[in-house]
Tab-separated table of C-alpha atoms in Angstrom:
chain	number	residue	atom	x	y	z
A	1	UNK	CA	-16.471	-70.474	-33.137
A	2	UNK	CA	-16.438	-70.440	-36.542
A	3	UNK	CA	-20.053	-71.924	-38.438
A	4	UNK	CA	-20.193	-73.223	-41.573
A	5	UNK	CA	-24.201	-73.773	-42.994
A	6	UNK	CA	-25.613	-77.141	-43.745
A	7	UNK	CA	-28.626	-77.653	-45.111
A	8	UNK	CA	-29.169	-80.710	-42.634
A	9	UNK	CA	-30.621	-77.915	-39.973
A	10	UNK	CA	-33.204	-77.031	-41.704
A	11	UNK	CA	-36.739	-77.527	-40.586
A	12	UNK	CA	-38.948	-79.795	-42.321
A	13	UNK	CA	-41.465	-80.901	-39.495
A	14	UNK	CA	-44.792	-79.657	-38.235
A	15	UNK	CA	-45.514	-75.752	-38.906
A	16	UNK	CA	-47.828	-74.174	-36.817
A	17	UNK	CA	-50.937	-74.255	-38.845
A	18	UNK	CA	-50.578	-78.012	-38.520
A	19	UNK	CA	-49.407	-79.195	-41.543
A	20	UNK	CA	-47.686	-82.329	-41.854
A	21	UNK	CA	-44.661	-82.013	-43.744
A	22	UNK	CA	-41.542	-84.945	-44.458
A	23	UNK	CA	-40.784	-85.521	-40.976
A	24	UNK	CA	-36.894	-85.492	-39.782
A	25	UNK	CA	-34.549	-88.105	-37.834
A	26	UNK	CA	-33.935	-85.644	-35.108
A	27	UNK	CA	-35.610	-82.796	-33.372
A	28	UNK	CA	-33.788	-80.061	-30.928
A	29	UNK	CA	-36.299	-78.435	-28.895
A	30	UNK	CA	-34.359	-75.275	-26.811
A	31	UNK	CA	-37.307	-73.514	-24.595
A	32	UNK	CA	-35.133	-70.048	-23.848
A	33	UNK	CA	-36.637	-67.137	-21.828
A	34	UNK	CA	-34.775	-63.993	-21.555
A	35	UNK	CA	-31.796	-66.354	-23.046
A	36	UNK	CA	-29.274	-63.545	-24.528
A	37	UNK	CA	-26.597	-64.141	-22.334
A	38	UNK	CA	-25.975	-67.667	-22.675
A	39	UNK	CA	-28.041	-68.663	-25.675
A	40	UNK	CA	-24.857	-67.852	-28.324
A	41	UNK	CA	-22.866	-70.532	-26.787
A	42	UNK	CA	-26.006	-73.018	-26.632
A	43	UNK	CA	-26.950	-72.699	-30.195
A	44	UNK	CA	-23.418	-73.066	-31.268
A	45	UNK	CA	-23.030	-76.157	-29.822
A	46	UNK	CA	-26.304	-77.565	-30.839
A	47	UNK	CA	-25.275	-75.944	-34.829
A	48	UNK	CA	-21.982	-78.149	-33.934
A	49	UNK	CA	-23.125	-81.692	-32.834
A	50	UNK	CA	-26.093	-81.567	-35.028
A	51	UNK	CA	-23.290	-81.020	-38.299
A	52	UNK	CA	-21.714	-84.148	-37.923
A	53	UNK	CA	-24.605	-86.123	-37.415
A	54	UNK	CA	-25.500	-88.327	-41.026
A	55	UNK	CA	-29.170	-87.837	-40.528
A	56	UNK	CA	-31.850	-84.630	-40.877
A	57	UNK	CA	-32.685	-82.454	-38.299
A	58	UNK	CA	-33.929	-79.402	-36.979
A	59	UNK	CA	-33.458	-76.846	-34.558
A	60	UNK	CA	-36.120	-75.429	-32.608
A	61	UNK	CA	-35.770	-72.035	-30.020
A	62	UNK	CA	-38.968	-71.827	-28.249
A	63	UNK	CA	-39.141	-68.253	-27.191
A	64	UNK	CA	-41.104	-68.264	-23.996
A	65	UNK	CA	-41.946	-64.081	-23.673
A	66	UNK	CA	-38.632	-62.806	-23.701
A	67	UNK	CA	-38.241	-59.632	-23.096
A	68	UNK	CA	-34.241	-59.148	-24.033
A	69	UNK	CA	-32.512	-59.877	-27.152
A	70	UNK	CA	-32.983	-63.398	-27.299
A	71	UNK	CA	-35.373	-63.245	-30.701
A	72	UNK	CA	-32.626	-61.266	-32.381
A	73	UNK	CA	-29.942	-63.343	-31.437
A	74	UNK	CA	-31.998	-66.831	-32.467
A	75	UNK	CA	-32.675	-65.074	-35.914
A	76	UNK	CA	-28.912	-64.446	-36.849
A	77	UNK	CA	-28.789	-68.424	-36.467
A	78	UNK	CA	-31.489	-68.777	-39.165
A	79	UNK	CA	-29.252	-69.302	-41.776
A	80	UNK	CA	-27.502	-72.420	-39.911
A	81	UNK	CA	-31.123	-73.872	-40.366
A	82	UNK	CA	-32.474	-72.704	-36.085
A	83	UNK	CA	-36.257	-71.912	-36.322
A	84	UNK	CA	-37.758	-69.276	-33.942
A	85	UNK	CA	-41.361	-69.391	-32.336
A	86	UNK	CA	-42.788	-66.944	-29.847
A	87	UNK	CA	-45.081	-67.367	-27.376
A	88	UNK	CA	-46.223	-65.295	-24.239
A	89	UNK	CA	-44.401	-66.159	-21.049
A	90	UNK	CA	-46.285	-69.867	-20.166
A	91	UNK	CA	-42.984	-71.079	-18.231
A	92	UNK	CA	-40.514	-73.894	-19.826
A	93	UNK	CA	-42.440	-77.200	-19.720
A	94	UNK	CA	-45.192	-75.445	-22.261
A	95	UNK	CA	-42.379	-74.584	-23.847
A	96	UNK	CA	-41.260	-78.037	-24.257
A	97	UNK	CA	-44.720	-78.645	-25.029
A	98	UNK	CA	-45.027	-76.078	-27.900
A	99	UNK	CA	-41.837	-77.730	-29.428
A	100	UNK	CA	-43.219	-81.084	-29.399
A	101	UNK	CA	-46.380	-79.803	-31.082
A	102	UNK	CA	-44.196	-77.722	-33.901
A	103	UNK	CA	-42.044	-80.517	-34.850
A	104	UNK	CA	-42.406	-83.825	-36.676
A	105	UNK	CA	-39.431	-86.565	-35.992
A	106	UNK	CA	-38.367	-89.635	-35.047
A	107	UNK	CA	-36.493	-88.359	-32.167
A	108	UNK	CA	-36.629	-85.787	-29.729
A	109	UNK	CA	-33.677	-83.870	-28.377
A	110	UNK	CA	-34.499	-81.561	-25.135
A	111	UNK	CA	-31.661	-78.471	-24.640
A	112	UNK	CA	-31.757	-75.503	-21.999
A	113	UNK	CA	-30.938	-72.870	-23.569
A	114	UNK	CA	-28.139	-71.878	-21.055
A	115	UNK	CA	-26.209	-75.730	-21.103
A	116	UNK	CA	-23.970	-77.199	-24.057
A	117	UNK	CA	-23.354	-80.105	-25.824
A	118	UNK	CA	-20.275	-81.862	-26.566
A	119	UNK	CA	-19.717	-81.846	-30.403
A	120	UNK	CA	-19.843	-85.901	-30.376
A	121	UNK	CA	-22.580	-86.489	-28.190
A	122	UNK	CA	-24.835	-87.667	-31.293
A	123	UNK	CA	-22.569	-90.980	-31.947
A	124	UNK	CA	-22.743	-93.057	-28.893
A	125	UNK	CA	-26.630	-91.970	-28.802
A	126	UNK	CA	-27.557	-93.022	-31.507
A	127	UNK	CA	-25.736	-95.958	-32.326
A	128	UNK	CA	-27.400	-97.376	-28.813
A	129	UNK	CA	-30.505	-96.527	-30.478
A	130	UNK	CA	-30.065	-98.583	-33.374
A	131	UNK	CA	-28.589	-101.545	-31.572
A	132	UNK	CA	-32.133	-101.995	-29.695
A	133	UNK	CA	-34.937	-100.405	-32.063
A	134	UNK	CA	-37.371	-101.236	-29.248
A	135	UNK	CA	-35.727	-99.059	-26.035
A	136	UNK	CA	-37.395	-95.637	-25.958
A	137	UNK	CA	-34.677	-93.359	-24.626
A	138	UNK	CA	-31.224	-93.608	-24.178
A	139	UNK	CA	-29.607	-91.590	-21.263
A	140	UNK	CA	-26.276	-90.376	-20.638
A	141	UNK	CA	-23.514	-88.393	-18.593
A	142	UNK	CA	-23.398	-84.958	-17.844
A	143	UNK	CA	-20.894	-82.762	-16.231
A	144	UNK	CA	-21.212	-79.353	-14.402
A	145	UNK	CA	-18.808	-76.217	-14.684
A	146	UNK	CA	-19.552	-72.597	-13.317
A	147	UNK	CA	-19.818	-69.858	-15.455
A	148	UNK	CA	-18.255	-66.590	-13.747
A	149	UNK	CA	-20.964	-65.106	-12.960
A	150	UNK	CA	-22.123	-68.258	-10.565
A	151	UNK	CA	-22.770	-67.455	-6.864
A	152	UNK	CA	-19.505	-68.412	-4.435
A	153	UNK	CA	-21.493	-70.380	-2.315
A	154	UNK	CA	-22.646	-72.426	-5.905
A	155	UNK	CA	-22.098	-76.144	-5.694
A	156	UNK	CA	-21.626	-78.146	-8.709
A	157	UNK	CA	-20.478	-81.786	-9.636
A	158	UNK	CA	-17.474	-81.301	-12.024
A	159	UNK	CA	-17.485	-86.251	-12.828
A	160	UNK	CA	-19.428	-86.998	-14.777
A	161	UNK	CA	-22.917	-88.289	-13.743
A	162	UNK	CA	-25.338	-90.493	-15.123
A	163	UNK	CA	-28.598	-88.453	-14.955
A	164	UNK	CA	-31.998	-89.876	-16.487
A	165	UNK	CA	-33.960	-86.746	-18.009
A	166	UNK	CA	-34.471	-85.887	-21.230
A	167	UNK	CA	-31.801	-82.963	-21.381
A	168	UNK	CA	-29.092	-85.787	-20.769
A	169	UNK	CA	-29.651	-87.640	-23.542
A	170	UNK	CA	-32.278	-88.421	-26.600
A	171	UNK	CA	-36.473	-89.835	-26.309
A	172	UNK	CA	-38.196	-91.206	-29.009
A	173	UNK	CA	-40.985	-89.446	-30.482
A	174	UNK	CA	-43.082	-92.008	-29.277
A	175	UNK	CA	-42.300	-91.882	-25.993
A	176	UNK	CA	-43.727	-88.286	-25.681
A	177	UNK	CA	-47.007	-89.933	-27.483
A	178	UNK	CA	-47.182	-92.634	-24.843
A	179	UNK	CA	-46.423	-90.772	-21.485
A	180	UNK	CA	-47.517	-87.097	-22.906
A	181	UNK	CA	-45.743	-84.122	-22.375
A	182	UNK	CA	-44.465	-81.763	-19.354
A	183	UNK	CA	-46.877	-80.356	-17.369
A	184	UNK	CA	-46.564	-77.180	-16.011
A	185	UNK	CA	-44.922	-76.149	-12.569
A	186	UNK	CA	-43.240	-79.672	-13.170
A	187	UNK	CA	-39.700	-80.330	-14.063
A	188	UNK	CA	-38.152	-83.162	-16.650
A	189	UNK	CA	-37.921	-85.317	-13.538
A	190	UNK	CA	-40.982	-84.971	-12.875
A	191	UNK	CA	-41.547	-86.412	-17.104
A	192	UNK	CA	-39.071	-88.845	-16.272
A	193	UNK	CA	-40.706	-90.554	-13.277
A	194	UNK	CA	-43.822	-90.269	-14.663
A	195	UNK	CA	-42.200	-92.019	-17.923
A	196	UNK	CA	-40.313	-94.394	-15.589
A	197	UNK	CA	-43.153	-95.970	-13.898
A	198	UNK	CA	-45.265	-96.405	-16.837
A	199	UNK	CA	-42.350	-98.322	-18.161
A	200	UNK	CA	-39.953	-96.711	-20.091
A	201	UNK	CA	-37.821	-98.631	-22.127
A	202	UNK	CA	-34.363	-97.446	-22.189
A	203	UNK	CA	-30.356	-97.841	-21.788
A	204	UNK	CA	-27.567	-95.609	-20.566
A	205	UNK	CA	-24.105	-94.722	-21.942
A	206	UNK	CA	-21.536	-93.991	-20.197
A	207	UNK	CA	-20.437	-91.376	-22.390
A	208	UNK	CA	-20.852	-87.301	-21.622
A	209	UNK	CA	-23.520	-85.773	-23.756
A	210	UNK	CA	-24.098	-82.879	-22.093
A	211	UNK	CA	-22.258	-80.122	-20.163
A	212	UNK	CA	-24.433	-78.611	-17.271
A	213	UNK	CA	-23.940	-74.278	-16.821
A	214	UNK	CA	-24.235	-73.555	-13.138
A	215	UNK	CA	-24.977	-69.818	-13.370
A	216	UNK	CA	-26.525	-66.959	-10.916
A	217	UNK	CA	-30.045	-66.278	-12.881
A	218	UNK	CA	-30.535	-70.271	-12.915
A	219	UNK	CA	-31.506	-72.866	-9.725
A	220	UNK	CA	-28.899	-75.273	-11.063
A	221	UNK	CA	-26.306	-73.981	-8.293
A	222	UNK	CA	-28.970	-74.983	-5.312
A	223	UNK	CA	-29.328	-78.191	-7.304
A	224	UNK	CA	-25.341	-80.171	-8.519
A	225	UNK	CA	-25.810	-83.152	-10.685
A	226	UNK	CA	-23.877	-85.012	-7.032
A	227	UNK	CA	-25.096	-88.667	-8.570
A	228	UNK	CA	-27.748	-90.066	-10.710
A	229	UNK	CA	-30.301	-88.255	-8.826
A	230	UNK	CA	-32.881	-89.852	-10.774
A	231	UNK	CA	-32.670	-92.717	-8.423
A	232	UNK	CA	-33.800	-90.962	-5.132
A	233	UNK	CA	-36.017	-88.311	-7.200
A	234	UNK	CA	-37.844	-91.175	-9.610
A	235	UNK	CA	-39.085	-92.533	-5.835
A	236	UNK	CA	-40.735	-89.250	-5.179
A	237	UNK	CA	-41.897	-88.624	-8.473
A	238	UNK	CA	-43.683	-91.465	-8.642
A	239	UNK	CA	-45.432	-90.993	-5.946
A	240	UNK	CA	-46.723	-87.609	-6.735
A	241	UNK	CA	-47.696	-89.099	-10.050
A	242	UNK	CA	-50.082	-91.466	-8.471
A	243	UNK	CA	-51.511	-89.149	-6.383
A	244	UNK	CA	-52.211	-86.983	-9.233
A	245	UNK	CA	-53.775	-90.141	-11.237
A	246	UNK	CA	-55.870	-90.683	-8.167
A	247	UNK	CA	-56.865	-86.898	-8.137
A	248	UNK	CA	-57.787	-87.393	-11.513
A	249	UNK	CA	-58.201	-90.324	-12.321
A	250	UNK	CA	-57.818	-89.789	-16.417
A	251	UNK	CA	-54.605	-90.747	-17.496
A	252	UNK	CA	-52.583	-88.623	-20.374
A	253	UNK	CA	-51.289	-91.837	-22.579
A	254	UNK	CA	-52.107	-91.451	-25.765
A	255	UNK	CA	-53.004	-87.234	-25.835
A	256	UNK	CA	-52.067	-85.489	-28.783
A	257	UNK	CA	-49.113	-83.318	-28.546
A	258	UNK	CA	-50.884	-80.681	-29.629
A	259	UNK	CA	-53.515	-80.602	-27.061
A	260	UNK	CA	-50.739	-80.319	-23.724
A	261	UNK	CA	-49.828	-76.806	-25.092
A	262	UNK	CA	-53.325	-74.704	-26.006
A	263	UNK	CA	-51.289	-72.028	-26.719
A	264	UNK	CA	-49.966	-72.722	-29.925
A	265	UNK	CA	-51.391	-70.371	-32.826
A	266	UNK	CA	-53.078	-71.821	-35.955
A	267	UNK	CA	-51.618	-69.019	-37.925
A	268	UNK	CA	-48.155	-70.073	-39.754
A	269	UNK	CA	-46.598	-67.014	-39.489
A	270	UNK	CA	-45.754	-67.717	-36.459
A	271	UNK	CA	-43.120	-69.841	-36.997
A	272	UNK	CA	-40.249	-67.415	-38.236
């Protein structure tokens, strides 16, 4: 695919010695661990959609202790405006985490590093956005296809399926302020239901916005997109976040982004 540079990449939020800087409209936070295979195609698309969106944003690759090429291959992006930051190996949700806490916008993209996006998944997104300022998220459609390397016995949902979690569509930053962050050894359903029963304000589209890899090194083939499985899996979600509230009885509105991921450095060099 040929690339052409924009300077509407670039990233202008939060660096990591926690300076504020002008924030942006949109933030794309990819948490990648040993990435290289897929992350090409990933960034490519994000580089794509992001270039026809009217509106500043940056690209984030959270680099969650990699141990294969997926630095190198992030940095050869760096001149379509993708930012790199390394951490050791915390799992994905601190990697979310650490992407909330580097960037500064008004909303919040989520991408795995081994799915794609359509290049007009921005339109129907956002314009939903701006026809009800006070919704919090807007979700979407996603569809699944298996890459050649997925299992024979992989399953996967080729309609398109209305799925509420962030990956399958676009949060405001404030949402992430209100119902915190991802906690680890919990998926984005598990933010969503969480989000969901604290009363998240959102609407759907019926549009596809993103396009699901079902893979061999992934669980996605154990796990098709068969429905919106957010219906059954917001049920037990919820319940496992009241527990935990009982457990603890401290709720998490309100934290600071910074504080749900310890791990991020004071030392701006970091970012690169």
């Amino acid at each position: 695919m040929a690339l052409t540079p924009h300077a509407g990449c670039a990233l202008r939020g939060r660096h990591a010695g926690g300076a504020d800087v002008r924030p942006v409209d949109v933030a794309v936070i990819i948490p990648a661990w040993n990435s290289a295979r897929y992350l090409d195609a990933t960034l490519e698309s994000a580089i794509t959609a992001i270039g026809r969106l009217d509106a500043s944003a940056q690209i984030l690759v959270v680099d969650d202790g990699s141990t294969d090429a997926t630095a190198a291959i992030t940095r050869r992006y760096a001149r379509y405006g993708v930012e790199l930051f390394r951490q050791p190996n915390l799992g994905t949700e601190m990697a979310r985490n650490a992407g909330l806490a580097l960037t500064n916008s008004r909303f919040v993209a989520h991408l795995d590093h081994d799915d794609v996006w359509p290049p007009d998944r921005w339109s129907p997104l956002l314009a939903a956005l701006e026809r009800a300022p006070d919704i919090e998220a807007v979700f979407g459609r996603a569809v699944e296809f298996a890459d050649p390397d997925a299992p024979r016995a992989a399953r996967w949902n080729p309609d398109a399926a209305l799925v509420r979690i962030p990956t399958v569509g676009v949060v405001r930053r404030s949402a992430h302020v209100r119902y915190g962050g991802f906690r680890p050894g919990h998926d984005q359903m598990a933010w969503s239901a969480r989000a969901l029963a604290r009363g998240l304000r959102y609407e759907t589209v019926e549009d596809v916005v993103l396009r699901r890899r079902i893979h061999a090194a992934n669980q996605s083939h154990r796990r098709p997109f068969l429905a919106d499985r957010s219906r059954v899996a917001v049920v037990k979600n919820a319940l496992e976040e009241r527990r935990h509230a009982a457990r603890t009885a401290v709720a998490d509105v309100g934290r600071p982004l910074a504080s749900v991921h310890p791990g991020v450095p004071h030392d701006p060099a970091a970012l690169r």
